[in-house]
Amino acid sequence: MKGSVKNAAPNRSRSRARFNLRGRVLMVACALGLCSISLVGRAAYVQLVNSDFYQREGNERFVRDIEIPISRGMITDRNGEPVAVSSPVESIWCDPKELLKTPDRLPELARALGEPLELLTSRISQRAEKEFYYLKRRINPDEARKILAHGVPGVYSKREFRRFYPQGEAMAHVLGFTNIDDRGQEGVELAFDEWLRGSPGEKKVIRDRRGRIVENVDLVRQAQPGKDLVLSIDRRIQFLAYRELRNALVSNNASSGSAVVLDVATGEVLAMVNLPTFNPNAASLGKQEAHRNRAITDMIEPGSTIKPITAAAALSAGLVTPGTQFNTAPGWIPNGRWKTTDTHNYGLLDVTGIIRKSSNVGAAKLAALVPDRQYYEFLRKFGYGSKTGSGFPGEAAGEISPPERWSGTTKQTMSYGYGLSATPLQIAHAYATIGNGGRAIAPTFIKGQRNESTEVLSPAIASQVLHMMQTVTEPGGTATQAAILGYHVAGKTGTARKASAGGYSREYRAFFAGLVPVENPRFSMVVVIDNPQAGSIYGGIVSAPVFRNVMEGSLRLMDVPPDDIETWIAAQEKNEAKRPLAARLPTAIAEPATAVDVRAALPAPLPGNVQ
C-alpha cells in the first residue's frame, strides 16, 4: 500500500507537465494567431482604408515630378547657316537636407567642384531647409560624371542646354544672348524669346535612395521644343561689314562705329554691325557699354546725309528742278548769331551740284523755299522722328521738333542735318525708300517677312534724287572712294560735329549712306564712324571705303549684274595694256631661254599686242 502511494505522486506530476505543455502550445498558437490577425487587419487598414495617406507619404520619399528639358530653337541666317545653337550640358544640384546628414563628405565634394570648403559649407548651411540647390550650372557632361562618381549622398545632375554662337563677336548685337536659365536677354534672342524657348515637359518618376530614376510613372505634360528662326541676315555680308568696320576704326583711330545693310526691295536687314562689340560665348560678356546696339539705340544728328531728303522735299513741292541754280557765294550765309558755311566758295550751283559738292548754303536755300509744316511732314514721312517698325528691342525713335517749337535757326540747320536726330537704321531706311522708287517698307530681321509698302515720294522724283546722288561718287563729287568698278553708285557723305552740353564738341562723326546699283538698287548701306582721330574727319575719306569694300563683296555674293559694263570693260582693257608682255602670254607656254625663243613660241597675234 505504501508502494502504491509512492507511485501515485510522480504520475500526477507527469500529468500536470503534459497538461501545462499543451496549454502553453495553445497559448502560443493563440498569440500568434492574434498577431497574424492583427497584422492582416493592419495591412488591410493600410492598403484599403487609409491607403491615400501612406501612398502620399511613400510618394514624397520616392516619387518625383521632374522637368523634361527641351532645346531652345536654332537660329539660322537667310541661307540656313546656324548662328545660334543649343548644346546639351549638365548642372549639378543637391538636396541640402540630405547632404548635411553626411558632413564628412563635404571636403570631398568641395574638391570635386573645385571650390573652397568654407564657401561650399556656407552655401549649403544657408539653405539647410531647402530640398533643391544648384551647386554648379551648365558644365560639360564629362565633368558632371566625374563629380557624381564620388557618390556623395544628396548630389545629383540635371540635363540643361547652353547657347552657342558660331559667329561670336561679328553678330553679337543682332543675336543678343541668353542668361543662365536660357532666357533671351537682348537682340533677337529677347525679341523672339517665347518662340525660341518652347515649353518644358513634366513627368512623374520613381527615384531610389541615390536619386537614380528606376521607373517612369506618368507623363504629366508633353514637352514642346523651341521653334527654329530664320533671320534675314546673311552671315557672309555680316562678316564683311564687321571686318571692314573694324579695319576702319583701327586705321582712323576711331572710338566706335556702326554699319547697316538693307535689301531695298524687301526691307530685310542683311547686316548690322557695331563696334565695340562683345563675345556672347564668354562667361563675363565684357563691358555693359559694349552690349549697346548703336545702329538702333543711338540717336545721332544725321549731318549731310539729310541733304538728298531736303532736295526731294523741294522737288516734290514743285519749287525747283534738278537744274535750278543757286548762288552759294561767298561760301556762307547768316544763321542767327552764327553762320552756315561751306568748306569752299562753290559759287553758282544747281540742285544736283548742291548734292555733289555737299553745300550747306545750297541746302539751306533749298529748305527756305519749302513751307515749314510741309518740310516737317515730309521728313516725318521718310521715318524721321518715329521708329522704323523693325520690332527690335530698344529701338529709338529719333527726335524732330514740330514747327511750333522751332527757333529762327532751326529749319536752316535741319536742312543739312543738325537740330534733329536719327538712328543709323533710320538713315538706311530713308535711303532704301529712295532706292525703292519712293516706297517705304519697314525693316525686318526675319527672312520672307513682307511688310506693306507706302508711297512717300513719286517714282520720278525718287529717280531724280538717285541720279543726283550718283554724281557724289563720280569725279568731282565728295565720295569718289565709294565708287565700285562696273556699278553706278549713289550716295551721300556726311561729317557732323558731336553735340555736347551747351553746344558742340570738337569731335566728329563721319557718315556715308549709299545705294547700289543705281539702275536697279539692291542694297542700301549706312556707315557711321565716331570720332576719327588719325587724320581726316570727312565721311568721303573715312566711311566711304567701308561702303565700297562691303558692297563689292555683297554684289558678288548675291550675283547682282553690273549696270556700268562699259566702264568695267574700259578698265579691264586699260589694266591689260599696262601688264608686261610676258605676263599676258598663255601660262601653258614654258618659260623660254631667249627673246628669239619667245617670238617663235607665240601663237597668232593677240588683239592689242605690239607686233
mmCIF file of N, CA and C in Angstrom, residues 112-186:
data_model
loop_
_atom_site.group_PDB
_atom_site.id
_atom_site.type_symbol
_atom_site.label_atom_id
_atom_site.label_comp_id
_atom_site.label_asym_id
_atom_site.label_seq_id
_atom_site.Cartn_x
_atom_site.Cartn_y
_atom_site.Cartn_z
ATOM 1 N N ALA A 112 35.872 68.073 -55.614
ATOM 2 C CA ALA A 112 35.304 67.689 -56.912
ATOM 3 C C ALA A 112 34.733 68.901 -57.649
ATOM 4 N N LEU A 113 34.129 69.824 -56.900
ATOM 5 C CA LEU A 113 33.554 71.015 -57.512
ATOM 6 C C LEU A 113 34.596 72.069 -57.815
ATOM 7 N N GLY A 114 35.765 71.949 -57.177
ATOM 8 C CA GLY A 114 36.822 72.920 -57.399
ATOM 9 C C GLY A 114 36.586 74.242 -56.712
ATOM 10 N N GLU A 115 36.047 74.205 -55.475
ATOM 11 C CA GLU A 115 35.821 75.439 -54.736
ATOM 12 C C GLU A 115 36.207 75.240 -53.274
ATOM 13 N N PRO A 116 36.480 76.314 -52.545
ATOM 14 C CA PRO A 116 36.907 76.190 -51.150
ATOM 15 C C PRO A 116 35.829 75.524 -50.288
ATOM 16 N N LEU A 117 36.272 74.725 -49.348
ATOM 17 C CA LEU A 117 35.350 74.019 -48.454
ATOM 18 C C LEU A 117 34.504 75.007 -47.656
ATOM 19 N N GLU A 118 35.121 76.105 -47.181
ATOM 20 C CA GLU A 118 34.385 77.068 -46.371
ATOM 21 C C GLU A 118 33.216 77.670 -47.162
ATOM 22 N N LEU A 119 33.464 77.968 -48.419
ATOM 23 C CA LEU A 119 32.419 78.557 -49.245
ATOM 24 C C LEU A 119 31.287 77.556 -49.487
ATOM 25 N N LEU A 120 31.645 76.322 -49.797
ATOM 26 C CA LEU A 120 30.616 75.306 -50.035
ATOM 27 C C LEU A 120 29.802 75.059 -48.770
ATOM 28 N N THR A 121 30.465 74.945 -47.640
ATOM 29 C CA THR A 121 29.768 74.706 -46.374
ATOM 30 C C THR A 121 28.806 75.840 -46.066
ATOM 31 N N SER A 122 29.256 77.077 -46.303
ATOM 32 C CA SER A 122 28.399 78.235 -46.049
ATOM 33 C C SER A 122 27.180 78.222 -46.962
ATOM 34 N N ARG A 123 27.392 77.905 -48.236
ATOM 35 C CA ARG A 123 26.282 77.878 -49.192
ATOM 36 C C ARG A 123 25.241 76.836 -48.794
ATOM 37 N N ILE A 124 25.705 75.669 -48.423
ATOM 38 C CA ILE A 124 24.779 74.581 -48.078
ATOM 39 C C ILE A 124 24.070 74.883 -46.760
ATOM 40 N N SER A 125 24.810 75.381 -45.777
ATOM 41 C CA SER A 125 24.230 75.641 -44.462
ATOM 42 C C SER A 125 23.135 76.701 -44.532
ATOM 43 N N GLN A 126 23.325 77.695 -45.375
ATOM 44 C CA GLN A 126 22.321 78.750 -45.501
ATOM 45 C C GLN A 126 21.016 78.236 -46.109
ATOM 46 N N ARG A 127 21.089 77.084 -46.741
ATOM 47 C CA ARG A 127 19.893 76.522 -47.394
ATOM 48 C C ARG A 127 19.541 75.162 -46.819
ATOM 49 N N ALA A 128 19.797 75.011 -45.526
ATOM 50 C CA ALA A 128 19.614 73.719 -44.867
ATOM 51 C C ALA A 128 18.175 73.227 -44.903
ATOM 52 N N GLU A 129 17.211 74.128 -45.020
ATOM 53 C CA GLU A 129 15.808 73.736 -45.018
ATOM 54 C C GLU A 129 15.250 73.504 -46.421
ATOM 55 N N LYS A 130 16.058 73.729 -47.422
ATOM 56 C CA LYS A 130 15.586 73.555 -48.787
ATOM 57 C C LYS A 130 15.842 72.129 -49.267
ATOM 58 N N GLU A 131 15.182 71.765 -50.357
ATOM 59 C CA GLU A 131 15.354 70.439 -50.937
ATOM 60 C C GLU A 131 16.021 70.496 -52.302
ATOM 61 N N PHE A 132 16.305 71.696 -52.793
ATOM 62 C CA PHE A 132 16.929 71.818 -54.114
ATOM 63 C C PHE A 132 17.842 73.034 -54.127
ATOM 64 N N TYR A 133 19.065 72.833 -54.616
ATOM 65 C CA TYR A 133 20.004 73.936 -54.730
ATOM 66 C C TYR A 133 21.073 73.574 -55.765
ATOM 67 N N TYR A 134 21.304 74.509 -56.694
ATOM 68 C CA TYR A 134 22.320 74.282 -57.719
ATOM 69 C C TYR A 134 23.714 74.469 -57.126
ATOM 70 N N LEU A 135 24.577 73.503 -57.391
ATOM 71 C CA LEU A 135 25.973 73.609 -56.972
ATOM 72 C C LEU A 135 26.848 74.136 -58.101
ATOM 73 N N LYS A 136 26.541 73.706 -59.330
ATOM 74 C CA LYS A 136 27.332 74.130 -60.480
ATOM 75 C C LYS A 136 26.457 74.027 -61.726
ATOM 76 N N ARG A 137 26.391 75.121 -62.492
ATOM 77 C CA ARG A 137 25.469 75.171 -63.623
ATOM 78 C C ARG A 137 26.184 75.001 -64.953
ATOM 79 N N ARG A 138 25.504 74.319 -65.870
ATOM 80 C CA ARG A 138 25.850 74.261 -67.282
ATOM 81 C C ARG A 138 27.323 73.921 -67.519
ATOM 82 N N ILE A 139 27.698 72.715 -67.105
ATOM 83 C CA ILE A 139 29.068 72.251 -67.273
ATOM 84 C C ILE A 139 29.098 71.091 -68.260
ATOM 85 N N ASN A 140 30.283 70.754 -68.697
ATOM 86 C CA ASN A 140 30.466 69.649 -69.633
ATOM 87 C C ASN A 140 29.964 68.345 -69.011
ATOM 88 N N PRO A 141 29.235 67.512 -69.772
ATOM 89 C CA PRO A 141 28.730 66.240 -69.212
ATOM 90 C C PRO A 141 29.823 65.361 -68.625
ATOM 91 N N ASP A 142 31.016 65.355 -69.215
ATOM 92 C CA ASP A 142 32.115 64.550 -68.671
ATOM 93 C C ASP A 142 32.520 65.048 -67.285
ATOM 94 N N GLU A 143 32.556 66.352 -67.119
ATOM 95 C CA GLU A 143 32.890 66.929 -65.815
ATOM 96 C C GLU A 143 31.827 66.576 -64.780
ATOM 97 N N ALA A 144 30.565 66.599 -65.209
ATOM 98 C CA ALA A 144 29.478 66.249 -64.293
ATOM 99 C C ALA A 144 29.588 64.788 -63.856
ATOM 100 N N ARG A 145 29.930 63.899 -64.778
ATOM 101 C CA ARG A 145 30.069 62.481 -64.418
ATOM 102 C C ARG A 145 31.183 62.268 -63.405
ATOM 103 N N LYS A 146 32.262 63.016 -63.523
ATOM 104 C CA LYS A 146 33.361 62.887 -62.561
ATOM 105 C C LYS A 146 32.916 63.310 -61.161
ATOM 106 N N ILE A 147 32.096 64.357 -61.089
ATOM 107 C CA ILE A 147 31.605 64.809 -59.781
ATOM 108 C C ILE A 147 30.669 63.770 -59.175
ATOM 109 N N LEU A 148 29.765 63.230 -59.993
ATOM 110 C CA LEU A 148 28.804 62.232 -59.493
ATOM 111 C C LEU A 148 29.481 60.921 -59.130
ATOM 112 N N ALA A 149 30.630 60.643 -59.744
ATOM 113 C CA ALA A 149 31.330 59.383 -59.474
ATOM 114 C C ALA A 149 31.778 59.273 -58.023
ATOM 115 N N HIS A 150 31.874 60.398 -57.315
ATOM 116 C CA HIS A 150 32.261 60.361 -55.900
ATOM 117 C C HIS A 150 31.140 59.784 -55.033
ATOM 118 N N GLY A 151 29.927 59.736 -55.533
ATOM 119 C CA GLY A 151 28.822 59.126 -54.802
ATOM 120 C C GLY A 151 28.451 59.836 -53.516
ATOM 121 N N VAL A 152 28.591 61.148 -53.480
ATOM 122 C CA VAL A 152 28.225 61.901 -52.281
ATOM 123 C C VAL A 152 26.703 61.904 -52.155
ATOM 124 N N PRO A 153 26.161 61.474 -51.029
ATOM 125 C CA PRO A 153 24.703 61.438 -50.864
ATOM 126 C C PRO A 153 24.076 62.820 -51.035
ATOM 127 N N GLY A 154 22.949 62.861 -51.746
ATOM 128 C CA GLY A 154 22.223 64.110 -51.926
ATOM 129 C C GLY A 154 22.717 64.962 -53.066
ATOM 130 N N VAL A 155 23.654 64.465 -53.872
ATOM 131 C CA VAL A 155 24.190 65.218 -55.005
ATOM 132 C C VAL A 155 23.736 64.555 -56.300
ATOM 133 N N TYR A 156 23.143 65.342 -57.209
ATOM 134 C CA TYR A 156 22.562 64.796 -58.433
ATOM 135 C C TYR A 156 22.915 65.705 -59.614
ATOM 136 N N SER A 157 22.549 65.272 -60.800
ATOM 137 C CA SER A 157 22.762 66.081 -62.007
ATOM 138 C C SER A 157 21.445 66.279 -62.746
ATOM 139 N N LYS A 158 21.416 67.302 -63.578
ATOM 140 C CA LYS A 158 20.214 67.640 -64.332
ATOM 141 C C LYS A 158 20.630 68.097 -65.724
ATOM 142 N N ARG A 159 19.938 67.590 -66.749
ATOM 143 C CA ARG A 159 20.235 67.975 -68.128
ATOM 144 C C ARG A 159 19.691 69.384 -68.411
ATOM 145 N N GLU A 160 20.548 70.218 -68.981
ATOM 146 C CA GLU A 160 20.154 71.545 -69.431
ATOM 147 C C GLU A 160 20.786 71.791 -70.789
ATOM 148 N N PHE A 161 20.586 73.006 -71.326
ATOM 149 C CA PHE A 161 21.150 73.360 -72.619
ATOM 150 C C PHE A 161 21.823 74.718 -72.524
ATOM 151 N N ARG A 162 22.931 74.826 -73.257
ATOM 152 C CA ARG A 162 23.681 76.077 -73.277
ATOM 153 C C ARG A 162 23.750 76.620 -74.696
ATOM 154 N N ARG A 163 23.589 77.947 -74.833
ATOM 155 C CA ARG A 163 23.575 78.573 -76.145
ATOM 156 C C ARG A 163 25.001 78.782 -76.648
ATOM 157 N N PHE A 164 25.188 78.525 -77.943
ATOM 158 C CA PHE A 164 26.494 78.728 -78.563
ATOM 159 C C PHE A 164 26.299 79.540 -79.836
ATOM 160 N N TYR A 165 27.183 80.527 -80.040
ATOM 161 C CA TYR A 165 27.080 81.443 -81.165
ATOM 162 C C TYR A 165 28.326 81.307 -82.048
ATOM 163 N N PRO A 166 28.220 80.575 -83.163
ATOM 164 C CA PRO A 166 29.392 80.328 -84.010
ATOM 165 C C PRO A 166 30.052 81.593 -84.555
ATOM 166 N N GLN A 167 29.260 82.657 -84.788
ATOM 167 C CA GLN A 167 29.824 83.881 -85.367
ATOM 168 C C GLN A 167 30.470 84.782 -84.324
ATOM 169 N N GLY A 168 30.289 84.470 -83.055
ATOM 170 C CA GLY A 168 30.935 85.226 -81.996
ATOM 171 C C GLY A 168 30.632 86.709 -82.034
ATOM 172 N N GLU A 169 31.687 87.530 -81.990
ATOM 173 C CA GLU A 169 31.536 88.977 -81.888
ATOM 174 C C GLU A 169 30.869 89.593 -83.116
ATOM 175 N N ALA A 170 31.028 88.976 -84.275
ATOM 176 C CA ALA A 170 30.549 89.590 -85.514
ATOM 177 C C ALA A 170 29.040 89.784 -85.526
ATOM 178 N N MET A 171 28.291 88.910 -84.830
ATOM 179 C CA MET A 171 26.834 89.007 -84.873
ATOM 180 C C MET A 171 26.232 89.201 -83.487
ATOM 181 N N ALA A 172 27.055 89.606 -82.536
ATOM 182 C CA ALA A 172 26.610 89.671 -81.143
ATOM 183 C C ALA A 172 25.433 90.617 -80.936
ATOM 184 N N HIS A 173 25.465 91.795 -81.564
ATOM 185 C CA HIS A 173 24.416 92.781 -81.306
ATOM 186 C C HIS A 173 23.091 92.415 -81.951
ATOM 187 N N VAL A 174 23.131 91.676 -83.043
ATOM 188 C CA VAL A 174 21.890 91.235 -83.671
ATOM 189 C C VAL A 174 21.252 90.124 -82.855
ATOM 190 N N LEU A 175 22.045 89.136 -82.469
ATOM 191 C CA LEU A 175 21.506 87.964 -81.788
ATOM 192 C C LEU A 175 21.229 88.208 -80.312
ATOM 193 N N GLY A 176 22.063 89.003 -79.652
ATOM 194 C CA GLY A 176 21.941 89.133 -78.200
ATOM 195 C C GLY A 176 22.513 87.898 -77.532
ATOM 196 N N PHE A 177 21.930 87.488 -76.403
ATOM 197 C CA PHE A 177 22.421 86.313 -75.683
ATOM 198 C C PHE A 177 21.347 85.852 -74.715
ATOM 199 N N THR A 178 21.584 84.711 -74.078
ATOM 200 C CA THR A 178 20.650 84.180 -73.087
ATOM 201 C C THR A 178 21.316 84.179 -71.716
ATOM 202 N N ASN A 179 20.495 84.151 -70.671
ATOM 203 C CA ASN A 179 21.044 84.125 -69.320
ATOM 204 C C ASN A 179 21.268 82.688 -68.858
ATOM 205 N N ILE A 180 21.581 82.506 -67.587
ATOM 206 C CA ILE A 180 21.891 81.190 -67.030
ATOM 207 C C ILE A 180 20.706 80.244 -67.124
ATOM 208 N N ASP A 181 19.502 80.789 -67.175
ATOM 209 C CA ASP A 181 18.296 79.963 -67.303
ATOM 210 C C ASP A 181 17.824 79.834 -68.743
ATOM 211 N N ASP A 182 18.689 80.216 -69.693
ATOM 212 C CA ASP A 182 18.418 80.075 -71.129
ATOM 213 C C ASP A 182 17.265 80.964 -71.585
ATOM 214 N N ARG A 183 17.115 82.113 -70.959
ATOM 215 C CA ARG A 183 16.110 83.093 -71.378
ATOM 216 C C ARG A 183 16.797 84.218 -72.154
ATOM 217 N N GLY A 184 16.178 84.658 -73.261
ATOM 218 C CA GLY A 184 16.745 85.716 -74.079
ATOM 219 C C GLY A 184 16.857 87.023 -73.321
ATOM 220 N N GLN A 185 17.999 87.697 -73.489
ATOM 221 C CA GLN A 185 18.254 88.936 -72.763
ATOM 222 C C GLN A 185 18.319 90.161 -73.654
ATOM 223 N N GLU A 186 18.864 90.014 -74.836
ATOM 224 C CA GLU A 186 18.961 91.146 -75.741
ATOM 225 C C GLU A 186 18.804 90.653 -77.167
#
